[in-house]
Amino acid sequence: GESVGLHLPTLSVQEGDNSIINCAYSNSASDYFIWYKQESGKGPQFIIDIRSNMDKRQGQRVTVLLNKTVKHLSLQIAATQPGDSAVYFCASTGRLYNKLIFGAGTRLAVHP
Amino acid sequence: DARVTQTPRHKVTEMGQEVTMRCQPILGHNTVFWYRQTMMQGLELLAYFRNRAPLDDSGMPKDRFSAEMPDATLATLKIQPSEPRDSAVYFCASAEGAKTYEQYFGPGTRLTVT
């Protein structure tokens, strides 16, 4: 069945370093891949999306890379800040366009 | 600053009681989602509506859960009767137009059933 999974449950980085969060997916038919951020006690927050016909998209301090050959998605955060500490979820649009399939989440811990 | 609101934020109830959770989507958003989040299962989609019509509720236990949108500004999720295994955080999210993958989540309702 469809699944979106993450390689690492927890990622610890030093403030100022770059962070890379990885994700594997199984549904080749997904049109969009998305990253969400969830801070403690809050709902998930949309960060950035990438369409399946692209391999890279940049936002403010974030870059998403899509490698369809190996079904791999990554989120790069430049100059990681304490406010980036959160759980990050990758998601993809499933067989029904409206539905998102969420991965298990990776916790990013930023240390001073 | 438009945002999704949910009430109550916390609910503790006894097994067998009815629970009603409410959500006000962002004005103008025509798609509304209900999710449940637990440590074991992660984020699970329970149901979603477009233009107030239910499109998919396959993720929802039919015998005890029900979801409705009485009007465009209110979505409700009811559990009757509640069970301890329903303990979770329930999120409502809304989206606009065709970009339904860009969802705006509310703060959630933390439900504890004892």
Tab-separated table of C-alpha atoms in Angstrom, chain A residues 32 34 36 38 41-46 49 89 93 96-100 102-103, chain B residues 9 33 35 37 43 45 48 50 55-56 58 91 98 100-103 105-107:
chain	number	residue	atom	x	y	z
A	32	TYR	CA	2.792	16.697	-4.720
A	34	ILE	CA	4.910	18.394	1.194
A	36	TYR	CA	4.959	20.118	7.623
A	38	GLN	CA	4.783	20.599	14.260
A	41	GLY	CA	1.389	21.581	21.653
A	42	LYS	CA	0.462	22.935	18.234
A	43	GLY	CA	-1.013	21.654	15.028
A	44	PRO	CA	1.163	20.893	12.003
A	45	GLN	CA	2.183	23.894	9.933
A	46	PHE	CA	2.710	23.839	6.165
A	49	ASP	CA	5.649	21.731	-1.280
A	89	PHE	CA	6.516	15.402	8.702
A	93	THR	CA	-0.849	13.305	-2.120
A	96	LEU	CA	-7.177	10.451	-4.088
A	97	TYR	CA	-5.784	13.905	-4.723
A	98	ASN	CA	-7.380	15.478	-1.686
A	99	LYS	CA	-5.887	13.043	0.779
A	100	LEU	CA	-2.442	13.422	2.282
A	102	PHE	CA	1.792	11.555	6.326
A	103	GLY	CA	5.062	10.003	7.394
B	9	ARG	CA	-8.795	22.527	23.680
B	33	PHE	CA	-10.333	17.733	7.302
B	35	TYR	CA	-7.354	14.066	11.822
B	37	GLN	CA	-2.925	11.969	16.238
B	43	LEU	CA	-1.564	11.403	12.004
B	45	LEU	CA	-7.210	11.160	8.407
B	48	TYR	CA	-13.004	15.405	5.013
B	50	ARG	CA	-15.640	19.839	0.392
B	55	LEU	CA	-16.244	13.236	0.502
B	56	ASP	CA	-14.496	10.543	2.467
B	58	SER	CA	-13.344	5.836	5.415
B	91	PHE	CA	-7.039	18.167	14.656
B	98	ALA	CA	-7.389	23.224	-5.502
B	100	THR	CA	-5.801	20.929	-0.711
B	101	TYR	CA	-2.303	19.693	0.148
B	102	GLU	CA	-1.608	23.083	1.756
B	103	GLN	CA	-3.637	22.559	4.876
B	105	PHE	CA	-4.352	23.065	11.089
B	106	GLY	CA	-6.095	24.149	14.240
B	107	PRO	CA	-4.498	23.807	17.693
